[in-house]
Amino acid sequence: FYTERLRTAPDAATARSYLRGRGYDGEVVDRFALGYAPSEWDALASHLRKRGHRDEIVIAAGLGSRSRRGSLIDRFRGRIMFPIYDLRGDPVGFGARLLEGDGPKYLNSPETPIYHKSRLLYGLNWAKSEIVRSGEAVVVEGYTDVIGFHLAERPVAVATCGTALVDDHVDLLRLFTERIVLAFYADAAGTGAALRCFEKAVPGELDLRVGVLPEGRDPADLVHDGEIDVLRKAIAESVPLLQVRIEQDLAGYDLNEPEARGRAATGAAKLIALHPGAVVRHEYAVMVSRQTGVDLAVIERAIDGALPTTRRTAPAEGRRR
């Protein structure tokens, strides 16, 4: 219904124009099964009734709801539709972008018996083979970002379906790769979203990284503007998330003040202590020592003090002196 409306309906002209503006030709629309939900209150509901589907099934599928008067109305109206597939490639829900008027910019299917946001990643059905082959997955924020990676011939991107990245998402990606690059929008919100992912995996268990994008640009923007090399470079030169987290914390202190340097070094030591590798902990200690001016031996003692007792090391000869 949605794909046919996008292809042929006069009221989908605005949607077709928007997609052309994004650089999506007919091949892209077909490849990702994009569609259009008309603005009428019950266009889909009426269509499904004519095909013999009961109202209760339409509601259970997250495609409709009851109005105040009790009639069945469509959940999605006046929106470009992005079907969301499970790992097997079966459609289980939708993401929908508003074109005009009031309402949230993006609206997703509600939780249903077959659609669970915390267990789904948009695009993983297409990307899983290439993720295994390349040994790398890229997590982006939006549906068009995933499509952008495909157009850039790097089909390894996935997106959460209107929710934050949670433990179940990380566990799902862990089935295919240990290297996960977060390529979120390069603004304060995107940085915050990346840093919140720090709690999703103990550093060292996964190679969790951040691809630093140009300020104010997302992957879809870069591909649309022909800057595919910039996108590829951001992914290739991604930075470990632990490093980003430490540098973000250090940026919050005035390192010209002795007490601030001490607090900064102590906080960084607690983060470094989360990493299971002794050599990696030492390298981060060197980095923090250079940035704060605090003696390396002092930082390493602070790291040892923050380690679980089972992982603490005896002081080296040089430290005892």
PDB file of C-alpha atoms in Angstrom:
ATOM      1  CA  PHE A   1       0.000   0.000   0.000  1.00  0.00           C
ATOM      2  CA  TYR A   2       2.676   2.495   1.033  1.00  0.00           C
ATOM      3  CA  THR A   3       5.045   1.740  -1.829  1.00  0.00           C
ATOM      4  CA  GLU A   4       2.250   1.895  -4.420  1.00  0.00           C
ATOM      5  CA  ARG A   5       1.074   5.265  -3.059  1.00  0.00           C
ATOM      6  CA  LEU A   6       4.613   6.630  -3.314  1.00  0.00           C
ATOM      7  CA  ARG A   7       4.995   5.464  -6.906  1.00  0.00           C
ATOM      8  CA  THR A   8       1.658   6.563  -8.357  1.00  0.00           C
ATOM      9  CA  ALA A   9      -0.552   8.696  -6.102  1.00  0.00           C
ATOM     10  CA  PRO A  10      -0.891  12.421  -6.921  1.00  0.00           C
ATOM     11  CA  ASP A  11      -0.824  13.285  -3.215  1.00  0.00           C
ATOM     12  CA  ALA A  12       2.649  11.704  -2.919  1.00  0.00           C
ATOM     13  CA  ALA A  13       4.239  14.318  -5.205  1.00  0.00           C
ATOM     14  CA  THR A  14       5.801  16.118  -2.233  1.00  0.00           C
ATOM     15  CA  ALA A  15       7.260  12.836  -0.976  1.00  0.00           C
ATOM     16  CA  ARG A  16       8.702  12.003  -4.387  1.00  0.00           C
ATOM     17  CA  SER A  17      10.202  15.480  -4.617  1.00  0.00           C
ATOM     18  CA  TYR A  18      11.771  15.140  -1.159  1.00  0.00           C
ATOM     19  CA  LEU A  19      13.332  11.788  -2.036  1.00  0.00           C
ATOM     20  CA  ARG A  20      14.700  13.114  -5.338  1.00  0.00           C
ATOM     21  CA  GLY A  21      16.214  15.979  -3.363  1.00  0.00           C
ATOM     22  CA  ARG A  22      18.000  13.435  -1.184  1.00  0.00           C
ATOM     23  CA  GLY A  23      19.422  11.854  -4.343  1.00  0.00           C
ATOM     24  CA  TYR A  24      17.206   8.763  -4.139  1.00  0.00           C
ATOM     25  CA  ASP A  25      16.233   7.485  -7.573  1.00  0.00           C
ATOM     26  CA  GLY A  26      13.764   4.709  -8.329  1.00  0.00           C
ATOM     27  CA  GLU A  27      16.392   2.016  -7.747  1.00  0.00           C
ATOM     28  CA  VAL A  28      17.039   3.280  -4.203  1.00  0.00           C
ATOM     29  CA  VAL A  29      13.320   3.568  -3.445  1.00  0.00           C
ATOM     30  CA  ASP A  30      12.774  -0.009  -4.586  1.00  0.00           C
ATOM     31  CA  ARG A  31      15.886  -1.343  -2.870  1.00  0.00           C
ATOM     32  CA  PHE A  32      14.818  -0.064   0.533  1.00  0.00           C
ATOM     33  CA  ALA A  33      11.070  -0.435  -0.102  1.00  0.00           C
ATOM     34  CA  LEU A  34      10.362   3.202   0.727  1.00  0.00           C
ATOM     35  CA  GLY A  35       6.752   4.312   0.731  1.00  0.00           C
ATOM     36  CA  TYR A  36       4.291   7.078   1.510  1.00  0.00           C
ATOM     37  CA  ALA A  37       1.473   7.180   4.059  1.00  0.00           C
ATOM     38  CA  PRO A  38      -1.294   9.509   2.802  1.00  0.00           C
ATOM     39  CA  SER A  39      -2.674  12.262   5.004  1.00  0.00           C
ATOM     40  CA  GLU A  40      -6.240  10.930   5.216  1.00  0.00           C
ATOM     41  CA  TRP A  41      -7.285   9.693   8.636  1.00  0.00           C
ATOM     42  CA  ASP A  42      -8.179   6.158   7.567  1.00  0.00           C
ATOM     43  CA  ALA A  43      -6.719   5.501   4.097  1.00  0.00           C
ATOM     44  CA  LEU A  44      -4.766   2.416   5.163  1.00  0.00           C
ATOM     45  CA  ALA A  45      -7.473   1.210   7.547  1.00  0.00           C
ATOM     46  CA  SER A  46     -10.040   1.273   4.754  1.00  0.00           C
ATOM     47  CA  HIS A  47      -7.658  -0.498   2.392  1.00  0.00           C
ATOM     48  CA  LEU A  48      -6.983  -3.276   4.901  1.00  0.00           C
ATOM     49  CA  ARG A  49     -10.652  -3.729   5.716  1.00  0.00           C
ATOM     50  CA  LYS A  50     -11.395  -4.261   2.028  1.00  0.00           C
ATOM     51  CA  ARG A  51      -8.751  -6.990   2.027  1.00  0.00           C
ATOM     52  CA  GLY A  52     -10.482  -8.742   4.929  1.00  0.00           C
ATOM     53  CA  HIS A  53      -8.201  -7.741   7.827  1.00  0.00           C
ATOM     54  CA  ARG A  54      -9.911  -7.300  11.182  1.00  0.00           C
ATOM     55  CA  ASP A  55      -9.544  -4.049  13.109  1.00  0.00           C
ATOM     56  CA  GLU A  56      -7.998  -5.881  16.069  1.00  0.00           C
ATOM     57  CA  ILE A  57      -5.171  -7.204  13.878  1.00  0.00           C
ATOM     58  CA  VAL A  58      -4.494  -3.740  12.413  1.00  0.00           C
ATOM     59  CA  ILE A  59      -4.236  -2.317  15.925  1.00  0.00           C
ATOM     60  CA  ALA A  60      -2.072  -5.211  17.186  1.00  0.00           C
ATOM     61  CA  ALA A  61       0.302  -4.654  14.255  1.00  0.00           C
ATOM     62  CA  GLY A  62       0.754  -1.018  15.270  1.00  0.00           C
ATOM     63  CA  LEU A  63      -0.770   0.297  12.052  1.00  0.00           C
ATOM     64  CA  GLY A  64      -3.880   1.877  13.539  1.00  0.00           C
ATOM     65  CA  SER A  65      -5.670   2.941  16.679  1.00  0.00           C
ATOM     66  CA  ARG A  66      -9.122   3.930  17.884  1.00  0.00           C
ATOM     67  CA  SER A  67     -10.182   7.552  17.617  1.00  0.00           C
ATOM     68  CA  ARG A  68     -12.139   9.259  20.398  1.00  0.00           C
ATOM     69  CA  ARG A  69     -15.297   8.283  18.554  1.00  0.00           C
ATOM     70  CA  GLY A  70     -14.205   4.653  18.390  1.00  0.00           C
ATOM     71  CA  SER A  71     -13.446   4.504  14.667  1.00  0.00           C
ATOM     72  CA  LEU A  72     -10.235   2.966  13.344  1.00  0.00           C
ATOM     73  CA  ILE A  73      -7.665   5.531  12.145  1.00  0.00           C
ATOM     74  CA  ASP A  74      -4.174   5.192  10.695  1.00  0.00           C
ATOM     75  CA  ARG A  75      -1.126   5.589  12.924  1.00  0.00           C
ATOM     76  CA  PHE A  76       0.997   6.987  10.075  1.00  0.00           C
ATOM     77  CA  ARG A  77      -0.273   9.919   8.032  1.00  0.00           C
ATOM     78  CA  GLY A  78       1.538  12.298   5.687  1.00  0.00           C
ATOM     79  CA  ARG A  79       4.871  10.538   6.142  1.00  0.00           C
ATOM     80  CA  ILE A  80       7.628   8.849   4.159  1.00  0.00           C
ATOM     81  CA  MET A  81       7.771   5.225   5.265  1.00  0.00           C
ATOM     82  CA  PHE A  82      10.892   3.190   6.031  1.00  0.00           C
ATOM     83  CA  PRO A  83      10.090  -0.510   6.594  1.00  0.00           C
ATOM     84  CA  ILE A  84      12.063  -2.086   9.438  1.00  0.00           C
ATOM     85  CA  TYR A  85      13.098  -5.722   9.033  1.00  0.00           C
ATOM     86  CA  ASP A  86      14.198  -8.397  11.472  1.00  0.00           C
ATOM     87  CA  LEU A  87      17.370 -10.445  10.971  1.00  0.00           C
ATOM     88  CA  ARG A  88      15.580 -12.881   8.673  1.00  0.00           C
ATOM     89  CA  GLY A  89      14.488 -10.042   6.415  1.00  0.00           C
ATOM     90  CA  ASP A  90      10.822 -10.056   7.422  1.00  0.00           C
ATOM     91  CA  PRO A  91       9.163  -6.622   7.808  1.00  0.00           C
ATOM     92  CA  VAL A  92       8.069  -6.101  11.414  1.00  0.00           C
ATOM     93  CA  GLY A  93       7.529  -2.340  11.771  1.00  0.00           C
ATOM     94  CA  PHE A  94       8.011   1.108  10.302  1.00  0.00           C
ATOM     95  CA  GLY A  95       9.905   4.312  10.810  1.00  0.00           C
ATOM     96  CA  ALA A  96       8.073   7.301   9.354  1.00  0.00           C
ATOM     97  CA  ARG A  97       9.315  10.796   8.532  1.00  0.00           C
ATOM     98  CA  LEU A  98       6.879  13.705   8.636  1.00  0.00           C
ATOM     99  CA  LEU A  99       6.845  15.840   5.506  1.00  0.00           C
ATOM    100  CA  GLU A 100       4.669  18.794   6.521  1.00  0.00           C
ATOM    101  CA  GLY A 101       2.543  19.960   9.418  1.00  0.00           C
ATOM    102  CA  ASP A 102       2.641  19.282  13.153  1.00  0.00           C
ATOM    103  CA  GLY A 103       3.906  16.212  14.945  1.00  0.00           C
ATOM    104  CA  PRO A 104       7.201  14.514  15.714  1.00  0.00           C
ATOM    105  CA  LYS A 105       9.689  14.521  12.835  1.00  0.00           C
ATOM    106  CA  TYR A 106      10.034  10.743  13.130  1.00  0.00           C
ATOM    107  CA  LEU A 107       7.377   8.337  14.374  1.00  0.00           C
ATOM    108  CA  ASN A 108       8.047   4.635  14.848  1.00  0.00           C
ATOM    109  CA  SER A 109       5.819   1.634  15.200  1.00  0.00           C
ATOM    110  CA  PRO A 110       4.826   0.953  18.793  1.00  0.00           C
ATOM    111  CA  GLU A 111       5.958  -2.205  20.557  1.00  0.00           C
ATOM    112  CA  THR A 112       4.031  -5.164  19.149  1.00  0.00           C
ATOM    113  CA  PRO A 113       4.269  -8.967  19.440  1.00  0.00           C
ATOM    114  CA  ILE A 114       6.790  -8.928  16.555  1.00  0.00           C
ATOM    115  CA  TYR A 115       8.398  -5.487  16.922  1.00  0.00           C
ATOM    116  CA  HIS A 116      10.738  -4.860  19.867  1.00  0.00           C
ATOM    117  CA  LYS A 117      12.889  -1.744  19.516  1.00  0.00           C
ATOM    118  CA  SER A 118      15.569  -2.935  21.922  1.00  0.00           C
ATOM    119  CA  ARG A 119      16.120  -6.097  19.885  1.00  0.00           C
ATOM    120  CA  LEU A 120      16.154  -4.584  16.410  1.00  0.00           C
ATOM    121  CA  LEU A 121      18.630  -2.528  14.438  1.00  0.00           C
ATOM    122  CA  TYR A 122      17.507  -0.950  11.184  1.00  0.00           C
ATOM    123  CA  GLY A 123      19.611  -2.240   8.312  1.00  0.00           C
ATOM    124  CA  LEU A 124      21.197  -5.207  10.090  1.00  0.00           C
ATOM    125  CA  ASN A 125      19.358  -7.600   7.769  1.00  0.00           C
ATOM    126  CA  TRP A 126      21.217  -6.032   4.828  1.00  0.00           C
ATOM    127  CA  ALA A 127      24.525  -5.365   6.593  1.00  0.00           C
ATOM    128  CA  LYS A 128      25.207  -8.525   8.603  1.00  0.00           C
ATOM    129  CA  SER A 129      27.186 -10.370   5.897  1.00  0.00           C
ATOM    130  CA  GLU A 130      29.389  -7.374   5.104  1.00  0.00           C
ATOM    131  CA  ILE A 131      29.886  -6.680   8.824  1.00  0.00           C
ATOM    132  CA  VAL A 132      31.228 -10.209   9.280  1.00  0.00           C
ATOM    133  CA  ARG A 133      33.401  -9.935   6.171  1.00  0.00           C
ATOM    134  CA  SER A 134      34.866  -6.526   7.071  1.00  0.00           C
ATOM    135  CA  GLY A 135      34.984  -7.094  10.828  1.00  0.00           C
ATOM    136  CA  GLU A 136      33.331  -3.763  11.538  1.00  0.00           C
ATOM    137  CA  ALA A 137      29.854  -2.362  12.189  1.00  0.00           C
ATOM    138  CA  VAL A 138      28.914   1.316  12.144  1.00  0.00           C
ATOM    139  CA  VAL A 139      26.049   2.585  14.306  1.00  0.00           C
ATOM    140  CA  VAL A 140      24.340   5.725  12.993  1.00  0.00           C
ATOM    141  CA  GLU A 141      21.333   7.733  14.141  1.00  0.00           C
ATOM    142  CA  GLY A 142      18.910   7.675  11.231  1.00  0.00           C
ATOM    143  CA  TYR A 143      17.429   5.602   8.445  1.00  0.00           C
ATOM    144  CA  THR A 144      18.830   7.910   5.762  1.00  0.00           C
ATOM    145  CA  ASP A 145      22.300   7.538   7.311  1.00  0.00           C
ATOM    146  CA  VAL A 146      22.078   3.764   6.820  1.00  0.00           C
ATOM    147  CA  ILE A 147      21.011   4.284   3.220  1.00  0.00           C
ATOM    148  CA  GLY A 148      23.875   6.751   2.786  1.00  0.00           C
ATOM    149  CA  PHE A 149      26.422   4.105   3.738  1.00  0.00           C
ATOM    150  CA  HIS A 150      24.934   1.753   1.159  1.00  0.00           C
ATOM    151  CA  LEU A 151      25.187   4.461  -1.494  1.00  0.00           C
ATOM    152  CA  ALA A 152      28.809   4.960  -0.436  1.00  0.00           C
ATOM    153  CA  GLU A 153      29.366   1.229  -1.041  1.00  0.00           C
ATOM    154  CA  ARG A 154      30.034   0.604   2.662  1.00  0.00           C
ATOM    155  CA  PRO A 155      26.945  -1.440   3.627  1.00  0.00           C
ATOM    156  CA  VAL A 156      27.947  -1.934   7.278  1.00  0.00           C
ATOM    157  CA  ALA A 157      25.706   0.680   8.942  1.00  0.00           C
ATOM    158  CA  VAL A 158      22.789   0.075  11.282  1.00  0.00           C
ATOM    159  CA  ALA A 159      20.540   2.418  13.247  1.00  0.00           C
ATOM    160  CA  THR A 160      18.478   2.127  16.388  1.00  0.00           C
ATOM    161  CA  CYS A 161      14.752   2.467  15.780  1.00  0.00           C
ATOM    162  CA  GLY A 162      13.967   5.730  17.523  1.00  0.00           C
ATOM    163  CA  THR A 163      15.592   4.753  20.815  1.00  0.00           C
ATOM    164  CA  ALA A 164      18.988   4.917  22.500  1.00  0.00           C
ATOM    165  CA  LEU A 165      21.592   2.214  21.981  1.00  0.00           C
ATOM    166  CA  VAL A 166      20.973  -0.338  24.748  1.00  0.00           C
ATOM    167  CA  ASP A 167      22.643  -3.506  26.002  1.00  0.00           C
ATOM    168  CA  ASP A 168      20.527  -5.738  23.762  1.00  0.00           C
ATOM    169  CA  HIS A 169      21.669  -3.789  20.686  1.00  0.00           C
ATOM    170  CA  VAL A 170      25.312  -4.199  21.664  1.00  0.00           C
ATOM    171  CA  ASP A 171      24.805  -7.909  22.331  1.00  0.00           C
ATOM    172  CA  LEU A 172      23.159  -8.252  18.916  1.00  0.00           C
ATOM    173  CA  LEU A 173      26.113  -6.626  17.143  1.00  0.00           C
ATOM    174  CA  ARG A 174      28.537  -8.717  19.192  1.00  0.00           C
ATOM    175  CA  LEU A 175      27.235 -11.768  17.295  1.00  0.00           C
ATOM    176  CA  PHE A 176      28.798 -10.390  14.105  1.00  0.00           C
ATOM    177  CA  THR A 177      31.831  -8.302  15.128  1.00  0.00           C
ATOM    178  CA  GLU A 178      33.851  -6.958  18.052  1.00  0.00           C
ATOM    179  CA  ARG A 179      34.593  -3.610  16.381  1.00  0.00           C
ATOM    180  CA  ILE A 180      31.741  -1.117  16.583  1.00  0.00           C
ATOM    181  CA  VAL A 181      32.110   2.478  15.375  1.00  0.00           C
ATOM    182  CA  LEU A 182      29.610   5.085  16.565  1.00  0.00           C
ATOM    183  CA  ALA A 183      29.037   7.689  13.836  1.00  0.00           C
ATOM    184  CA  PHE A 184      26.563  10.035  15.468  1.00  0.00           C
ATOM    185  CA  TYR A 185      25.693  13.614  14.521  1.00  0.00           C
ATOM    186  CA  ALA A 186      28.602  15.925  15.284  1.00  0.00           C
ATOM    187  CA  ASP A 187      26.944  18.138  17.881  1.00  0.00           C
ATOM    188  CA  ALA A 188      26.473  18.133  21.642  1.00  0.00           C
ATOM    189  CA  ALA A 189      23.557  15.701  21.468  1.00  0.00           C
ATOM    190  CA  GLY A 190      25.449  13.304  19.234  1.00  0.00           C
ATOM    191  CA  THR A 191      28.513  13.424  21.472  1.00  0.00           C
ATOM    192  CA  GLY A 192      26.331  12.793  24.501  1.00  0.00           C
ATOM    193  CA  ALA A 193      24.707   9.808  22.798  1.00  0.00           C
ATOM    194  CA  ALA A 194      28.122   8.329  22.030  1.00  0.00           C
ATOM    195  CA  LEU A 195      29.356   8.807  25.584  1.00  0.00           C
ATOM    196  CA  ARG A 196      26.255   7.149  27.012  1.00  0.00           C
ATOM    197  CA  CYS A 197      27.256   4.054  25.051  1.00  0.00           C
ATOM    198  CA  PHE A 198      30.352   3.868  27.256  1.00  0.00           C
ATOM    199  CA  GLU A 199      28.301   2.066  29.876  1.00  0.00           C
ATOM    200  CA  LYS A 200      27.109  -0.569  27.397  1.00  0.00           C
ATOM    201  CA  ALA A 201      30.371  -2.502  27.242  1.00  0.00           C
ATOM    202  CA  VAL A 202      33.390  -2.740  29.514  1.00  0.00           C
ATOM    203  CA  PRO A 203      36.334  -1.242  27.581  1.00  0.00           C
ATOM    204  CA  GLY A 204      38.431  -4.031  26.164  1.00  0.00           C
ATOM    205  CA  GLU A 205      35.597  -6.534  25.747  1.00  0.00           C
ATOM    206  CA  LEU A 206      34.556  -4.711  22.585  1.00  0.00           C
ATOM    207  CA  ASP A 207      36.496  -2.370  20.351  1.00  0.00           C
ATOM    208  CA  LEU A 208      33.943   0.405  20.777  1.00  0.00           C
ATOM    209  CA  ARG A 209      34.971   3.513  18.847  1.00  0.00           C
ATOM    210  CA  VAL A 210      33.776   6.955  17.730  1.00  0.00           C
ATOM    211  CA  GLY A 211      33.959   8.218  14.165  1.00  0.00           C
ATOM    212  CA  VAL A 212      34.434  11.983  14.427  1.00  0.00           C
ATOM    213  CA  LEU A 213      32.253  13.649  11.779  1.00  0.00           C
ATOM    214  CA  PRO A 214      32.539  17.260  10.601  1.00  0.00           C
ATOM    215  CA  GLU A 215      30.608  19.681  12.804  1.00  0.00           C
ATOM    216  CA  GLY A 216      26.925  19.842  11.920  1.00  0.00           C
ATOM    217  CA  ARG A 217      27.069  17.015   9.356  1.00  0.00           C
ATOM    218  CA  ASP A 218      25.714  13.495   9.466  1.00  0.00           C
ATOM    219  CA  PRO A 219      26.564  10.551   7.178  1.00  0.00           C
ATOM    220  CA  ALA A 220      23.539  11.177   4.942  1.00  0.00           C
ATOM    221  CA  ASP A 221      24.626  14.812   4.456  1.00  0.00           C
ATOM    222  CA  LEU A 222      28.164  13.814   3.508  1.00  0.00           C
ATOM    223  CA  VAL A 223      27.017  11.255   0.947  1.00  0.00           C
ATOM    224  CA  HIS A 224      24.422  13.633  -0.506  1.00  0.00           C
ATOM    225  CA  ASP A 225      27.096  16.330  -0.905  1.00  0.00           C
ATOM    226  CA  GLY A 226      29.515  13.939  -2.598  1.00  0.00           C
ATOM    227  CA  GLU A 227      31.928  13.859   0.342  1.00  0.00           C
ATOM    228  CA  ILE A 228      32.139  10.095   0.603  1.00  0.00           C
ATOM    229  CA  ASP A 229      35.897  10.244   1.194  1.00  0.00           C
ATOM    230  CA  VAL A 230      35.303  12.401   4.275  1.00  0.00           C
ATOM    231  CA  LEU A 231      32.893   9.806   5.639  1.00  0.00           C
ATOM    232  CA  ARG A 232      35.242   6.925   4.931  1.00  0.00           C
ATOM    233  CA  LYS A 233      38.119   8.783   6.588  1.00  0.00           C
ATOM    234  CA  ALA A 234      36.032   9.446   9.716  1.00  0.00           C
ATOM    235  CA  ILE A 235      35.338   5.730  10.061  1.00  0.00           C
ATOM    236  CA  ALA A 236      38.901   4.659   9.226  1.00  0.00           C
ATOM    237  CA  GLU A 237      40.344   7.139  11.761  1.00  0.00           C
ATOM    238  CA  SER A 238      37.814   6.395  14.506  1.00  0.00           C
ATOM    239  CA  VAL A 239      38.971   6.887  18.092  1.00  0.00           C
ATOM    240  CA  PRO A 240      38.464   4.448  20.991  1.00  0.00           C
ATOM    241  CA  LEU A 241      35.424   5.437  23.025  1.00  0.00           C
ATOM    242  CA  LEU A 242      37.445   5.243  26.251  1.00  0.00           C
ATOM    243  CA  GLN A 243      39.813   7.874  24.866  1.00  0.00           C
ATOM    244  CA  VAL A 244      36.891  10.110  23.881  1.00  0.00           C
ATOM    245  CA  ARG A 245      35.372   9.707  27.338  1.00  0.00           C
ATOM    246  CA  ILE A 246      38.639  10.600  29.092  1.00  0.00           C
ATOM    247  CA  GLU A 247      39.263  13.634  26.887  1.00  0.00           C
ATOM    248  CA  GLN A 248      35.675  14.802  27.400  1.00  0.00           C
ATOM    249  CA  ASP A 249      36.116  14.598  31.180  1.00  0.00           C
ATOM    250  CA  LEU A 250      39.478  16.410  31.112  1.00  0.00           C
ATOM    251  CA  ALA A 251      37.933  19.206  29.056  1.00  0.00           C
ATOM    252  CA  GLY A 252      35.687  20.001  32.025  1.00  0.00           C
ATOM    253  CA  TYR A 253      38.598  21.078  34.257  1.00  0.00           C
ATOM    254  CA  ASP A 254      40.786  24.157  34.356  1.00  0.00           C
ATOM    255  CA  LEU A 255      44.125  22.395  34.100  1.00  0.00           C
ATOM    256  CA  ASN A 256      45.965  25.575  35.100  1.00  0.00           C
ATOM    257  CA  GLU A 257      44.831  25.002  38.699  1.00  0.00           C
ATOM    258  CA  PRO A 258      46.649  22.401  40.851  1.00  0.00           C
ATOM    259  CA  GLU A 259      43.481  21.124  42.551  1.00  0.00           C
ATOM    260  CA  ALA A 260      41.640  20.875  39.247  1.00  0.00           C
ATOM    261  CA  ARG A 261      44.548  18.912  37.751  1.00  0.00           C
ATOM    262  CA  GLY A 262      44.390  16.539  40.698  1.00  0.00           C
ATOM    263  CA  ARG A 263      40.650  15.979  40.359  1.00  0.00           C
ATOM    264  CA  ALA A 264      40.991  15.533  36.604  1.00  0.00           C
ATOM    265  CA  ALA A 265      43.761  12.965  36.994  1.00  0.00           C
ATOM    266  CA  THR A 266      41.840  11.074  39.688  1.00  0.00           C
ATOM    267  CA  GLY A 267      38.701  10.905  37.545  1.00  0.00           C
ATOM    268  CA  ALA A 268      40.690   9.772  34.515  1.00  0.00           C
ATOM    269  CA  ALA A 269      42.422   7.088  36.595  1.00  0.00           C
ATOM    270  CA  LYS A 270      39.054   5.605  37.569  1.00  0.00           C
ATOM    271  CA  LEU A 271      38.054   5.386  33.907  1.00  0.00           C
ATOM    272  CA  ILE A 272      41.390   3.885  32.850  1.00  0.00           C
ATOM    273  CA  ALA A 273      41.069   1.257  35.594  1.00  0.00           C
ATOM    274  CA  LEU A 274      38.027  -0.150  33.755  1.00  0.00           C
ATOM    275  CA  HIS A 275      40.271  -1.445  30.977  1.00  0.00           C
ATOM    276  CA  PRO A 276      41.459  -5.029  31.535  1.00  0.00           C
ATOM    277  CA  GLY A 277      44.769  -4.604  29.696  1.00  0.00           C
ATOM    278  CA  ALA A 278      47.783  -3.504  31.758  1.00  0.00           C
ATOM    279  CA  VAL A 279      49.707  -2.225  28.723  1.00  0.00           C
ATOM    280  CA  VAL A 280      46.715  -0.229  27.483  1.00  0.00           C
ATOM    281  CA  ARG A 281      46.212   1.228  30.980  1.00  0.00           C
ATOM    282  CA  HIS A 282      49.848   2.364  30.957  1.00  0.00           C
ATOM    283  CA  GLU A 283      49.439   4.063  27.560  1.00  0.00           C
ATOM    284  CA  TYR A 284      46.354   5.933  28.772  1.00  0.00           C
ATOM    285  CA  ALA A 285      48.243   6.928  31.909  1.00  0.00           C
ATOM    286  CA  VAL A 286      50.965   8.427  29.716  1.00  0.00           C
ATOM    287  CA  MET A 287      48.326  10.341  27.741  1.00  0.00           C
ATOM    288  CA  VAL A 288      46.686  11.746  30.870  1.00  0.00           C
ATOM    289  CA  SER A 289      50.061  12.659  32.383  1.00  0.00           C
ATOM    290  CA  ARG A 290      50.938  14.693  29.295  1.00  0.00           C
ATOM    291  CA  GLN A 291      47.576  16.450  29.198  1.00  0.00           C
ATOM    292  CA  THR A 292      47.348  17.266  32.911  1.00  0.00           C
ATOM    293  CA  GLY A 293      50.998  17.700  33.819  1.00  0.00           C
ATOM    294  CA  VAL A 294      50.583  15.249  36.708  1.00  0.00           C
ATOM    295  CA  ASP A 295      53.544  12.893  37.171  1.00  0.00           C
ATOM    296  CA  LEU A 296      53.088   9.528  35.431  1.00  0.00           C
ATOM    297  CA  ALA A 297      53.941   7.528  38.551  1.00  0.00           C
ATOM    298  CA  VAL A 298      51.241   9.370  40.517  1.00  0.00           C
ATOM    299  CA  ILE A 299      48.610   8.591  37.872  1.00  0.00           C
ATOM    300  CA  GLU A 300      49.618   4.931  37.681  1.00  0.00           C
ATOM    301  CA  ARG A 301      49.316   4.616  41.472  1.00  0.00           C
ATOM    302  CA  ALA A 302      45.840   6.146  41.247  1.00  0.00           C
ATOM    303  CA  ILE A 303      44.909   3.634  38.536  1.00  0.00           C
ATOM    304  CA  ASP A 304      46.205   0.740  40.650  1.00  0.00           C
ATOM    305  CA  GLY A 305      44.162   2.024  43.575  1.00  0.00           C
ATOM    306  CA  ALA A 306      41.018   2.066  41.433  1.00  0.00           C
ATOM    307  CA  LEU A 307      41.510  -1.461  40.115  1.00  0.00           C
ATOM    308  CA  PRO A 308      39.597  -4.422  41.562  1.00  0.00           C
ATOM    309  CA  THR A 309      41.832  -6.051  44.170  1.00  0.00           C
ATOM    310  CA  THR A 310      42.234  -9.151  42.011  1.00  0.00           C
ATOM    311  CA  ARG A 311      43.881  -7.091  39.236  1.00  0.00           C
ATOM    312  CA  ARG A 312      46.155  -4.844  41.283  1.00  0.00           C
ATOM    313  CA  THR A 313      49.868  -5.120  40.646  1.00  0.00           C
ATOM    314  CA  ALA A 314      52.809  -4.898  43.025  1.00  0.00           C
ATOM    315  CA  PRO A 315      54.718  -1.586  42.813  1.00  0.00           C
ATOM    316  CA  ALA A 316      57.567  -1.682  40.338  1.00  0.00           C
ATOM    317  CA  GLU A 317      61.147  -0.946  41.440  1.00  0.00           C
ATOM    318  CA  GLY A 318      61.138   2.448  39.810  1.00  0.00           C
ATOM    319  CA  ARG A 319      57.952   3.448  41.663  1.00  0.00           C
ATOM    320  CA  ARG A 320      59.370   2.425  45.068  1.00  0.00           C
ATOM    321  CA  ARG A 321      62.263   4.795  44.584  1.00  0.00           C
TER     322      ARG A 321
END
